[in-house]
Structure formats: structure tokens, C-alpha cells
């Protein structure tokens, strides 16, 4: 209303000036320039930056909505007791917790945990990302940090809440080591300094208690000043979920979806080793989309399998390899799958020669547990499995192809792991002090031995290998059941050990 009255008055003055013969053009130009400045500075948030930190009062995420991550949840809950029981904390003279740092790979639920923390403490929740503080204009980042803390206090007061949580994702962008940002380091340093100042200013007896939760995948990049006691002095690790965690996450994301009787979430959890929460959420969503596209009322196991492949490898390719290439892919994948199944029975869940993303074919493994430690024998069996694809090509076609490049890289990595863990013939060694060429020689030795063993394994089971290739060519995919039928019903599995 005031805006309209002011605008009316300005127009009246301009008309009056025109009538009495004044040239009002410069004044109009001045208004236009002023308006443009206002739009870029205030509306676009150049100084305020308030478009970035969204406040969402209905954002109710509970800790029970976060699957797995038991250790992270417990640590976070324990830290939050300082906010929930603030009066008792004050009486005990305990310094309040100012910052919690969540570290871990992308998509593991760090943002979800921060949201759950705000629900748990009935705090106002403001979310932003480190990259939103960085502008090429000096002082803008620092101003944005000041405004963020101010907004957290104001919003909590408006909402009659005693606590506010500020969540900063990708803190490494804003909190990277000072002096390492080249020519624009002054702006970065000022922004980080302002964050440190704001955090130092947080007190228990503030009318609104503010807790900063930050998340990063690169804790090694952070400035040590951020991690010192009194700032982000709690670090909570949010890792990739284990099998139990994956099952919980799958249960959470299939709660609202109709599942067919053949869907066993435990099997899917077992087959999705290495998936993050975000991958699992995406797989459940993709499975539902596939079922919907096929006009099904329920999501079946085959939809999940296809969705997992899609999330892992990407969309199916339109262009198909030639028949000759397809045969080679079938041979290669059969080699991997056969070696894997012979060395670790029950370890293959699915083999396919449908091209997706960058892969022409794929063998999905099904680890029995999520191991933390590996023996030399286990790593050697993994090297054999890696090499078995190209060995099968050599046995069946008489030559190898470029399709094994990634397998070789993986085999070299595993061989290095044997050497650096002190499990090779070289004994305990330091990577830096190893004479030039020794590492290479030892890797070659390990790979040659495993190559010979894998070749023996496949040659002894050549009938099974041929059957697998035939079936793969016919059906484009092979299930664990098909594999079991070929290997065990015909009793043709001849282990290398025998
Ligand atoms: P980034 O590091 O990339 O910012 P993040 O760790 O913050 O990722 P979130 O944004 O919390 O990950 O997770 C993305 C989505 O993945 C969530 O919205 C949720 O759907 C799903 N998700 C991830 N982890 C979990 C989990 N532990 N339980 C349930 N869902 C999860």
C-alpha cells in the first residue's frame, strides 16, 4: 500500500515538473538505474543472499525416516541432548555444542539426518550450501554468513522457538583451507572468517540457541580452524549402509509402493552392495516407474532387478553391438561369472549382455557379507575373477580385446593391495622406499600366477562355460538359478583345487 502511495506521489511530482517546463528525462533515467541496482542487489540476493537458505517449517523428518546409520544417529542424538536439556547443561556449566560435522560419501543421508535433528530438537531449520556463499564480489560471502545467522535468530523468535539449526551442505567450498584459493583467496578467507566469528559468538544464554550442522565428503580440505574445539568439535561419520542398513532404507522407500509376492527386500539388499541411500531410493522409484510403464498394478522382482541395473550402469543403449561382438561379450561375462561361482559358490546374482551406459555386459556379484577385512586368498580369488573375462575370450575365440581394460586396472589395484598390506613375497614394504620397478615386477608376478590358475579353472569347466555362453546369447541374461542349474544339476563344476 505504502509502495503504491509513494509511486503515485512520484508520478504527480514528475507531471508537475513537466508542466512547469522542467526536463524530467535525467530524473527518469536515474530512477531506472536505481531500480536495476535494487533488483540485482536485493532481489537477486547479492547482499542478502536470502534466496539460498530455504526455511521450510513443514519439513518434518524423523530419525526413523533415516534407514541404517545407527552409529551416526546415536552420536547425533547424544550431541543434541545438549540442546534438548539446555537448562540442565547450563546448571552444570557445560559449554554448548556449536557445530556438528557430518562426513561421508554423497547420498548417504547427511541432509536427512540434519533435518531429523531439527525435528528432534523442535528447532527452526535453515538449509544452505557452501557454494551459495561464494561470489566474485568482495565481502558478499561474509555478508551472507552474517545474514544467515541473523535470519536463523529472527525466524526462531517469530516462530516462538528457542532453537535454530543452520545446515550448511558442501562446507568444504566455504571452509576450505585459507590461502589456497589463488587470486580470489581474500573473498574466500573473509567468508570463512565471518563464519568463525559467528560461531564464536554463539552462547548458551542466547535467547535463540543456534547449532550449525555442516556436511562434507572432503573433510581433508577443511581449514583446521573450523575443526578446533569450540567450533565443529563433533564429527559424525555417515558411511555407505551395510546390508542391514540397505534393507531398512529399502523398507522406508517401499512403504508407499505395492509390492508383488515375489519381492524379497532382503535379497535386493544383498544384491546392492556399495549402494548409498540415494541409489536405493532411486532404484525403488525406477522399479515403480517400470511396473507403471508395463501397466502392472504391483512392482515385481524383475522390475527391481532392472531398476538396480539401471541405477548402477545407466540407461539401455539404443545401438546394439554386432553379433560377433555380442558373442565376445557373452564369452567374456560367462568367464567372469563362472570363475566367481566356482571360487565363491552363490556369489553371482545376475549376468547380462544388455548394453547399458558404458558397459556392454555385466556380471552382478552378490557378496555373502559386507567384509571389512580381506585375506590374501580372498584378494587372489578376486584377481582371478577379474582376469577370467579375457581368459575366456582367449580360450573360446583365440584372442583378447579391449573390453578387459577396466578388469586389468582392477586386477592391478588388487595386486597392489596385496603388496602394500605386506602379504606378498616382498614382505612388509613401504611404498615410497620400494626400489623403482620392484612394485611393477611383483604385480606382474602376482597377475601371472593368478592368470594361470584362472585359465586352469575355466578349461576344466569348459562344458559349463559353453552352456552359459549359449544361454546368454539366447536370453541376453542369466539368473543365479540358471547358473546353479548349469553348474550343480549336471555336477560339472570342477574346482581348480580338485
Ligand atoms: P550429499 O552429500 O550429496 O549432499 P547427503 O548425504 O546429504 O548427500 P541426502 O541428501 O540426505 O544425502 O540423501 C538423498 C536422498 O537419498 C534422500 O532424500 C533420501 O531419499 C535418500 N536417502 C539417503 N540416505 C538415506 C537413508 N539413510 N535412509 C533413507 N533414505 C536415504
PDB file of C-alpha atoms in Angstrom, residues 163-400:
ATOM      1  CA  UNK A 163      16.468 -23.275  18.969  1.00  0.00           C
ATOM      2  CA  UNK A 164      17.541 -22.976  15.388  1.00  0.00           C
ATOM      3  CA  UNK A 165      19.632 -25.302  13.262  1.00  0.00           C
ATOM      4  CA  UNK A 166      21.650 -23.992  10.339  1.00  0.00           C
ATOM      5  CA  UNK A 167      22.591 -26.734   7.874  1.00  0.00           C
ATOM      6  CA  UNK A 168      25.485 -25.999   5.522  1.00  0.00           C
ATOM      7  CA  UNK A 169      25.977 -28.644   2.834  1.00  0.00           C
ATOM      8  CA  UNK A 170      29.320 -28.804   0.957  1.00  0.00           C
ATOM      9  CA  UNK A 171      31.056 -26.874   3.752  1.00  0.00           C
ATOM     10  CA  UNK A 172      34.413 -27.528   2.020  1.00  0.00           C
ATOM     11  CA  UNK A 173      33.538 -24.861  -0.580  1.00  0.00           C
ATOM     12  CA  UNK A 174      33.138 -22.214   2.091  1.00  0.00           C
ATOM     13  CA  UNK A 175      35.517 -23.667   4.678  1.00  0.00           C
ATOM     14  CA  UNK A 176      38.484 -24.773   2.565  1.00  0.00           C
ATOM     15  CA  UNK A 177      41.991 -24.155   3.910  1.00  0.00           C
ATOM     16  CA  UNK A 178      42.724 -20.413   3.928  1.00  0.00           C
ATOM     17  CA  UNK A 179      45.178 -19.017   1.411  1.00  0.00           C
ATOM     18  CA  UNK A 180      44.587 -21.832  -1.089  1.00  0.00           C
ATOM     19  CA  UNK A 181      42.124 -20.159  -3.445  1.00  0.00           C
ATOM     20  CA  UNK A 182      44.500 -18.376  -5.800  1.00  0.00           C
ATOM     21  CA  UNK A 183      43.687 -14.796  -6.715  1.00  0.00           C
ATOM     22  CA  UNK A 184      40.235 -14.801  -5.084  1.00  0.00           C
ATOM     23  CA  UNK A 185      41.536 -16.057  -1.745  1.00  0.00           C
ATOM     24  CA  UNK A 186      40.690 -12.780   0.062  1.00  0.00           C
ATOM     25  CA  UNK A 187      36.987 -13.264  -0.573  1.00  0.00           C
ATOM     26  CA  UNK A 188      37.085 -16.937   0.497  1.00  0.00           C
ATOM     27  CA  UNK A 189      39.102 -16.090   3.612  1.00  0.00           C
ATOM     28  CA  UNK A 190      36.755 -13.269   4.616  1.00  0.00           C
ATOM     29  CA  UNK A 191      33.742 -15.554   4.259  1.00  0.00           C
ATOM     30  CA  UNK A 192      35.311 -18.275   6.366  1.00  0.00           C
ATOM     31  CA  UNK A 193      36.475 -15.756   8.969  1.00  0.00           C
ATOM     32  CA  UNK A 194      32.928 -14.465   9.267  1.00  0.00           C
ATOM     33  CA  UNK A 195      31.642 -17.996   9.853  1.00  0.00           C
ATOM     34  CA  UNK A 196      34.228 -18.477  12.603  1.00  0.00           C
ATOM     35  CA  UNK A 197      33.242 -15.148  14.172  1.00  0.00           C
ATOM     36  CA  UNK A 198      29.546 -16.050  14.100  1.00  0.00           C
ATOM     37  CA  UNK A 199      30.204 -19.474  15.631  1.00  0.00           C
ATOM     38  CA  UNK A 200      32.406 -17.975  18.352  1.00  0.00           C
ATOM     39  CA  UNK A 201      29.578 -15.584  19.191  1.00  0.00           C
ATOM     40  CA  UNK A 202      27.062 -18.372  19.917  1.00  0.00           C
ATOM     41  CA  UNK A 203      26.271 -18.675  23.652  1.00  0.00           C
ATOM     42  CA  UNK A 204      24.055 -20.864  25.885  1.00  0.00           C
ATOM     43  CA  UNK A 205      22.174 -17.887  27.258  1.00  0.00           C
ATOM     44  CA  UNK A 206      21.288 -16.513  23.819  1.00  0.00           C
ATOM     45  CA  UNK A 207      17.517 -16.115  23.512  1.00  0.00           C
ATOM     46  CA  UNK A 208      17.725 -18.388  20.488  1.00  0.00           C
ATOM     47  CA  UNK A 209      20.327 -21.148  20.672  1.00  0.00           C
ATOM     48  CA  UNK A 210      21.837 -21.841  17.258  1.00  0.00           C
ATOM     49  CA  UNK A 211      23.525 -25.068  16.243  1.00  0.00           C
ATOM     50  CA  UNK A 212      25.418 -25.336  12.979  1.00  0.00           C
ATOM     51  CA  UNK A 213      25.356 -28.728  11.251  1.00  0.00           C
ATOM     52  CA  UNK A 214      27.673 -28.991   8.273  1.00  0.00           C
ATOM     53  CA  UNK A 215      28.185 -31.793   5.775  1.00  0.00           C
ATOM     54  CA  UNK A 216      31.138 -32.674   3.585  1.00  0.00           C
ATOM     55  CA  UNK A 217      32.591 -35.514   1.512  1.00  0.00           C
ATOM     56  CA  UNK A 218      36.063 -33.927   1.781  1.00  0.00           C
ATOM     57  CA  UNK A 219      36.976 -33.336   5.401  1.00  0.00           C
ATOM     58  CA  UNK A 220      40.663 -33.239   4.356  1.00  0.00           C
ATOM     59  CA  UNK A 221      40.058 -29.919   2.556  1.00  0.00           C
ATOM     60  CA  UNK A 222      38.710 -28.089   5.614  1.00  0.00           C
ATOM     61  CA  UNK A 223      40.622 -25.319   7.354  1.00  0.00           C
ATOM     62  CA  UNK A 224      41.913 -26.605  10.716  1.00  0.00           C
ATOM     63  CA  UNK A 225      40.390 -23.546  12.428  1.00  0.00           C
ATOM     64  CA  UNK A 226      36.930 -24.939  11.658  1.00  0.00           C
ATOM     65  CA  UNK A 227      37.691 -28.253  13.323  1.00  0.00           C
ATOM     66  CA  UNK A 228      39.237 -26.955  16.516  1.00  0.00           C
ATOM     67  CA  UNK A 229      37.373 -27.481  19.824  1.00  0.00           C
ATOM     68  CA  UNK A 230      34.576 -24.994  20.264  1.00  0.00           C
ATOM     69  CA  UNK A 231      33.618 -24.974  16.608  1.00  0.00           C
ATOM     70  CA  UNK A 232      32.869 -28.200  14.719  1.00  0.00           C
ATOM     71  CA  UNK A 233      34.065 -30.270  17.615  1.00  0.00           C
ATOM     72  CA  UNK A 234      31.777 -33.237  16.924  1.00  0.00           C
ATOM     73  CA  UNK A 235      32.433 -35.235  13.801  1.00  0.00           C
ATOM     74  CA  UNK A 236      29.855 -37.855  12.878  1.00  0.00           C
ATOM     75  CA  UNK A 237      30.733 -40.359  10.173  1.00  0.00           C
ATOM     76  CA  UNK A 238      27.887 -41.184   7.789  1.00  0.00           C
ATOM     77  CA  UNK A 239      29.108 -44.173   5.784  1.00  0.00           C
ATOM     78  CA  UNK A 240      27.638 -46.268   2.985  1.00  0.00           C
ATOM     79  CA  UNK A 241      24.982 -48.522   4.528  1.00  0.00           C
ATOM     80  CA  UNK A 242      25.723 -52.190   5.304  1.00  0.00           C
ATOM     81  CA  UNK A 243      23.261 -54.962   4.356  1.00  0.00           C
ATOM     82  CA  UNK A 244      21.020 -54.315   7.380  1.00  0.00           C
ATOM     83  CA  UNK A 245      21.043 -50.584   6.634  1.00  0.00           C
ATOM     84  CA  UNK A 246      20.209 -51.175   2.974  1.00  0.00           C
ATOM     85  CA  UNK A 247      17.276 -53.352   3.989  1.00  0.00           C
ATOM     86  CA  UNK A 248      15.941 -50.628   6.305  1.00  0.00           C
ATOM     87  CA  UNK A 249      16.313 -47.978   3.599  1.00  0.00           C
ATOM     88  CA  UNK A 250      14.524 -50.226   1.074  1.00  0.00           C
ATOM     89  CA  UNK A 251      11.707 -50.770   3.590  1.00  0.00           C
ATOM     90  CA  UNK A 252      11.363 -46.999   4.116  1.00  0.00           C
ATOM     91  CA  UNK A 253      11.183 -46.261   0.401  1.00  0.00           C
ATOM     92  CA  UNK A 254       8.807 -49.113  -0.489  1.00  0.00           C
ATOM     93  CA  UNK A 255       6.367 -48.337   2.344  1.00  0.00           C
ATOM     94  CA  UNK A 256       4.080 -46.474  -0.072  1.00  0.00           C
ATOM     95  CA  UNK A 257       4.530 -48.874  -3.002  1.00  0.00           C
ATOM     96  CA  UNK A 258       2.538 -52.025  -3.885  1.00  0.00           C
ATOM     97  CA  UNK A 259       4.983 -54.949  -3.955  1.00  0.00           C
ATOM     98  CA  UNK A 260       4.323 -58.281  -5.671  1.00  0.00           C
ATOM     99  CA  UNK A 261       4.671 -61.502  -3.672  1.00  0.00           C
ATOM    100  CA  UNK A 262       7.970 -62.457  -5.315  1.00  0.00           C
ATOM    101  CA  UNK A 263       9.749 -59.351  -3.985  1.00  0.00           C
ATOM    102  CA  UNK A 264      12.099 -60.160  -1.152  1.00  0.00           C
ATOM    103  CA  UNK A 265      13.713 -56.943   0.042  1.00  0.00           C
ATOM    104  CA  UNK A 266      16.422 -58.916   1.838  1.00  0.00           C
ATOM    105  CA  UNK A 267      17.591 -60.348  -1.498  1.00  0.00           C
ATOM    106  CA  UNK A 268      17.650 -56.878  -3.046  1.00  0.00           C
ATOM    107  CA  UNK A 269      19.578 -55.525  -0.037  1.00  0.00           C
ATOM    108  CA  UNK A 270      22.095 -58.328  -0.500  1.00  0.00           C
ATOM    109  CA  UNK A 271      22.494 -57.605  -4.196  1.00  0.00           C
ATOM    110  CA  UNK A 272      23.004 -53.860  -3.801  1.00  0.00           C
ATOM    111  CA  UNK A 273      26.397 -53.886  -2.079  1.00  0.00           C
ATOM    112  CA  UNK A 274      28.028 -50.443  -2.372  1.00  0.00           C
ATOM    113  CA  UNK A 275      24.732 -48.576  -2.949  1.00  0.00           C
ATOM    114  CA  UNK A 276      24.088 -45.376  -0.998  1.00  0.00           C
ATOM    115  CA  UNK A 277      20.676 -44.408   0.384  1.00  0.00           C
ATOM    116  CA  UNK A 278      20.169 -42.134  -2.619  1.00  0.00           C
ATOM    117  CA  UNK A 279      20.931 -45.048  -5.022  1.00  0.00           C
ATOM    118  CA  UNK A 280      18.446 -47.263  -3.171  1.00  0.00           C
ATOM    119  CA  UNK A 281      15.749 -44.599  -3.212  1.00  0.00           C
ATOM    120  CA  UNK A 282      16.324 -44.143  -6.926  1.00  0.00           C
ATOM    121  CA  UNK A 283      16.157 -47.927  -7.545  1.00  0.00           C
ATOM    122  CA  UNK A 284      12.791 -48.249  -5.758  1.00  0.00           C
ATOM    123  CA  UNK A 285      11.473 -45.305  -7.750  1.00  0.00           C
ATOM    124  CA  UNK A 286      12.758 -46.697 -11.067  1.00  0.00           C
ATOM    125  CA  UNK A 287      11.206 -50.101 -10.266  1.00  0.00           C
ATOM    126  CA  UNK A 288       7.833 -48.436  -9.683  1.00  0.00           C
ATOM    127  CA  UNK A 289       8.159 -46.490 -12.974  1.00  0.00           C
ATOM    128  CA  UNK A 290       8.957 -49.706 -14.879  1.00  0.00           C
ATOM    129  CA  UNK A 291       5.931 -51.501 -13.406  1.00  0.00           C
ATOM    130  CA  UNK A 292       3.747 -48.484 -14.222  1.00  0.00           C
ATOM    131  CA  UNK A 293       5.002 -48.382 -17.831  1.00  0.00           C
ATOM    132  CA  UNK A 294       4.169 -52.066 -18.231  1.00  0.00           C
ATOM    133  CA  UNK A 295       0.667 -51.428 -16.902  1.00  0.00           C
ATOM    134  CA  UNK A 296       1.232 -53.626 -13.836  1.00  0.00           C
ATOM    135  CA  UNK A 297      -0.568 -52.988 -10.565  1.00  0.00           C
ATOM    136  CA  UNK A 298       2.310 -54.290  -8.451  1.00  0.00           C
ATOM    137  CA  UNK A 299       6.094 -53.980  -8.579  1.00  0.00           C
ATOM    138  CA  UNK A 300       7.717 -57.379  -9.195  1.00  0.00           C
ATOM    139  CA  UNK A 301      11.252 -58.667  -8.548  1.00  0.00           C
ATOM    140  CA  UNK A 302      12.198 -58.334 -12.222  1.00  0.00           C
ATOM    141  CA  UNK A 303      11.322 -54.611 -12.065  1.00  0.00           C
ATOM    142  CA  UNK A 304      13.672 -54.206  -9.105  1.00  0.00           C
ATOM    143  CA  UNK A 305      16.448 -56.143 -10.853  1.00  0.00           C
ATOM    144  CA  UNK A 306      16.122 -53.985 -13.958  1.00  0.00           C
ATOM    145  CA  UNK A 307      15.991 -50.811 -11.858  1.00  0.00           C
ATOM    146  CA  UNK A 308      19.131 -51.788  -9.917  1.00  0.00           C
ATOM    147  CA  UNK A 309      20.979 -52.360 -13.219  1.00  0.00           C
ATOM    148  CA  UNK A 310      19.763 -49.014 -14.500  1.00  0.00           C
ATOM    149  CA  UNK A 311      20.876 -47.124 -11.380  1.00  0.00           C
ATOM    150  CA  UNK A 312      24.221 -48.941 -11.376  1.00  0.00           C
ATOM    151  CA  UNK A 313      25.081 -48.755 -15.082  1.00  0.00           C
ATOM    152  CA  UNK A 314      22.734 -46.272 -16.736  1.00  0.00           C
ATOM    153  CA  UNK A 315      20.046 -46.437 -19.407  1.00  0.00           C
ATOM    154  CA  UNK A 316      19.975 -49.251 -22.006  1.00  0.00           C
ATOM    155  CA  UNK A 317      21.816 -48.314 -25.215  1.00  0.00           C
ATOM    156  CA  UNK A 318      19.815 -47.934 -28.381  1.00  0.00           C
ATOM    157  CA  UNK A 319      22.629 -49.011 -30.696  1.00  0.00           C
ATOM    158  CA  UNK A 320      23.391 -52.718 -30.396  1.00  0.00           C
ATOM    159  CA  UNK A 321      26.833 -54.301 -30.853  1.00  0.00           C
ATOM    160  CA  UNK A 322      27.250 -56.606 -33.879  1.00  0.00           C
ATOM    161  CA  UNK A 323      26.518 -60.365 -33.495  1.00  0.00           C
ATOM    162  CA  UNK A 324      30.239 -61.068 -33.407  1.00  0.00           C
ATOM    163  CA  UNK A 325      30.770 -58.531 -30.644  1.00  0.00           C
ATOM    164  CA  UNK A 326      27.742 -59.807 -28.770  1.00  0.00           C
ATOM    165  CA  UNK A 327      29.242 -63.329 -28.822  1.00  0.00           C
ATOM    166  CA  UNK A 328      32.502 -61.948 -27.419  1.00  0.00           C
ATOM    167  CA  UNK A 329      30.612 -60.114 -24.659  1.00  0.00           C
ATOM    168  CA  UNK A 330      28.745 -63.345 -23.804  1.00  0.00           C
ATOM    169  CA  UNK A 331      32.056 -65.223 -23.640  1.00  0.00           C
ATOM    170  CA  UNK A 332      33.675 -62.509 -21.506  1.00  0.00           C
ATOM    171  CA  UNK A 333      30.835 -62.255 -18.994  1.00  0.00           C
ATOM    172  CA  UNK A 334      30.477 -66.059 -18.799  1.00  0.00           C
ATOM    173  CA  UNK A 335      34.175 -66.224 -17.914  1.00  0.00           C
ATOM    174  CA  UNK A 336      33.746 -63.766 -15.024  1.00  0.00           C
ATOM    175  CA  UNK A 337      30.570 -65.426 -13.770  1.00  0.00           C
ATOM    176  CA  UNK A 338      31.894 -68.984 -13.978  1.00  0.00           C
ATOM    177  CA  UNK A 339      35.112 -68.137 -12.114  1.00  0.00           C
ATOM    178  CA  UNK A 340      33.196 -66.221  -9.474  1.00  0.00           C
ATOM    179  CA  UNK A 341      30.690 -69.019  -8.912  1.00  0.00           C
ATOM    180  CA  UNK A 342      33.390 -71.715  -8.760  1.00  0.00           C
ATOM    181  CA  UNK A 343      35.565 -69.776  -6.333  1.00  0.00           C
ATOM    182  CA  UNK A 344      32.721 -68.404  -4.169  1.00  0.00           C
ATOM    183  CA  UNK A 345      29.565 -70.505  -4.715  1.00  0.00           C
ATOM    184  CA  UNK A 346      26.395 -68.415  -4.632  1.00  0.00           C
ATOM    185  CA  UNK A 347      28.283 -65.187  -5.367  1.00  0.00           C
ATOM    186  CA  UNK A 348      26.713 -64.349  -8.740  1.00  0.00           C
ATOM    187  CA  UNK A 349      23.229 -62.927  -8.767  1.00  0.00           C
ATOM    188  CA  UNK A 350      22.802 -61.915 -12.379  1.00  0.00           C
ATOM    189  CA  UNK A 351      24.680 -61.869 -15.702  1.00  0.00           C
ATOM    190  CA  UNK A 352      23.577 -59.790 -18.655  1.00  0.00           C
ATOM    191  CA  UNK A 353      24.808 -58.863 -22.127  1.00  0.00           C
ATOM    192  CA  UNK A 354      22.362 -55.969 -22.500  1.00  0.00           C
ATOM    193  CA  UNK A 355      24.450 -52.843 -23.129  1.00  0.00           C
ATOM    194  CA  UNK A 356      23.912 -50.047 -20.639  1.00  0.00           C
ATOM    195  CA  UNK A 357      25.829 -46.828 -20.133  1.00  0.00           C
ATOM    196  CA  UNK A 358      29.493 -47.642 -20.730  1.00  0.00           C
ATOM    197  CA  UNK A 359      29.140 -51.405 -20.188  1.00  0.00           C
ATOM    198  CA  UNK A 360      28.460 -53.904 -22.997  1.00  0.00           C
ATOM    199  CA  UNK A 361      27.733 -56.615 -20.466  1.00  0.00           C
ATOM    200  CA  UNK A 362      27.730 -57.018 -16.727  1.00  0.00           C
ATOM    201  CA  UNK A 363      28.050 -59.678 -14.010  1.00  0.00           C
ATOM    202  CA  UNK A 364      26.399 -58.637 -10.751  1.00  0.00           C
ATOM    203  CA  UNK A 365      28.038 -60.145  -7.701  1.00  0.00           C
ATOM    204  CA  UNK A 366      26.296 -60.942  -4.510  1.00  0.00           C
ATOM    205  CA  UNK A 367      28.771 -60.778  -1.605  1.00  0.00           C
ATOM    206  CA  UNK A 368      27.832 -63.047   1.296  1.00  0.00           C
ATOM    207  CA  UNK A 369      28.525 -60.355   3.882  1.00  0.00           C
ATOM    208  CA  UNK A 370      29.955 -56.840   3.749  1.00  0.00           C
ATOM    209  CA  UNK A 371      33.518 -57.673   4.808  1.00  0.00           C
ATOM    210  CA  UNK A 372      35.837 -55.145   6.420  1.00  0.00           C
ATOM    211  CA  UNK A 373      38.990 -57.276   6.199  1.00  0.00           C
ATOM    212  CA  UNK A 374      40.251 -59.464   3.368  1.00  0.00           C
ATOM    213  CA  UNK A 375      42.665 -62.388   3.364  1.00  0.00           C
ATOM    214  CA  UNK A 376      45.322 -62.868   0.693  1.00  0.00           C
ATOM    215  CA  UNK A 377      43.386 -65.866  -0.657  1.00  0.00           C
ATOM    216  CA  UNK A 378      40.237 -63.788  -0.985  1.00  0.00           C
ATOM    217  CA  UNK A 379      42.011 -60.987  -2.881  1.00  0.00           C
ATOM    218  CA  UNK A 380      43.674 -63.572  -5.140  1.00  0.00           C
ATOM    219  CA  UNK A 381      40.276 -65.088  -5.943  1.00  0.00           C
ATOM    220  CA  UNK A 382      39.037 -61.593  -6.856  1.00  0.00           C
ATOM    221  CA  UNK A 383      42.021 -61.155  -9.206  1.00  0.00           C
ATOM    222  CA  UNK A 384      41.178 -64.482 -10.874  1.00  0.00           C
ATOM    223  CA  UNK A 385      37.573 -63.326 -11.357  1.00  0.00           C
ATOM    224  CA  UNK A 386      38.771 -60.041 -12.914  1.00  0.00           C
ATOM    225  CA  UNK A 387      41.080 -61.861 -15.340  1.00  0.00           C
ATOM    226  CA  UNK A 388      38.617 -64.646 -16.199  1.00  0.00           C
ATOM    227  CA  UNK A 389      36.731 -62.499 -18.740  1.00  0.00           C
ATOM    228  CA  UNK A 390      39.717 -62.010 -21.043  1.00  0.00           C
ATOM    229  CA  UNK A 391      40.946 -65.593 -20.438  1.00  0.00           C
ATOM    230  CA  UNK A 392      37.561 -66.915 -21.603  1.00  0.00           C
ATOM    231  CA  UNK A 393      37.940 -64.800 -24.769  1.00  0.00           C
ATOM    232  CA  UNK A 394      41.376 -66.334 -25.348  1.00  0.00           C
ATOM    233  CA  UNK A 395      40.081 -69.893 -24.809  1.00  0.00           C
ATOM    234  CA  UNK A 396      36.921 -69.590 -26.906  1.00  0.00           C
ATOM    235  CA  UNK A 397      37.915 -67.072 -29.595  1.00  0.00           C
ATOM    236  CA  UNK A 398      41.681 -67.336 -29.671  1.00  0.00           C
ATOM    237  CA  UNK A 399      42.437 -63.691 -28.870  1.00  0.00           C
ATOM    238  CA  UNK A 400      41.701 -60.932 -26.367  1.00  0.00           C
TER     239      UNK A 400
END
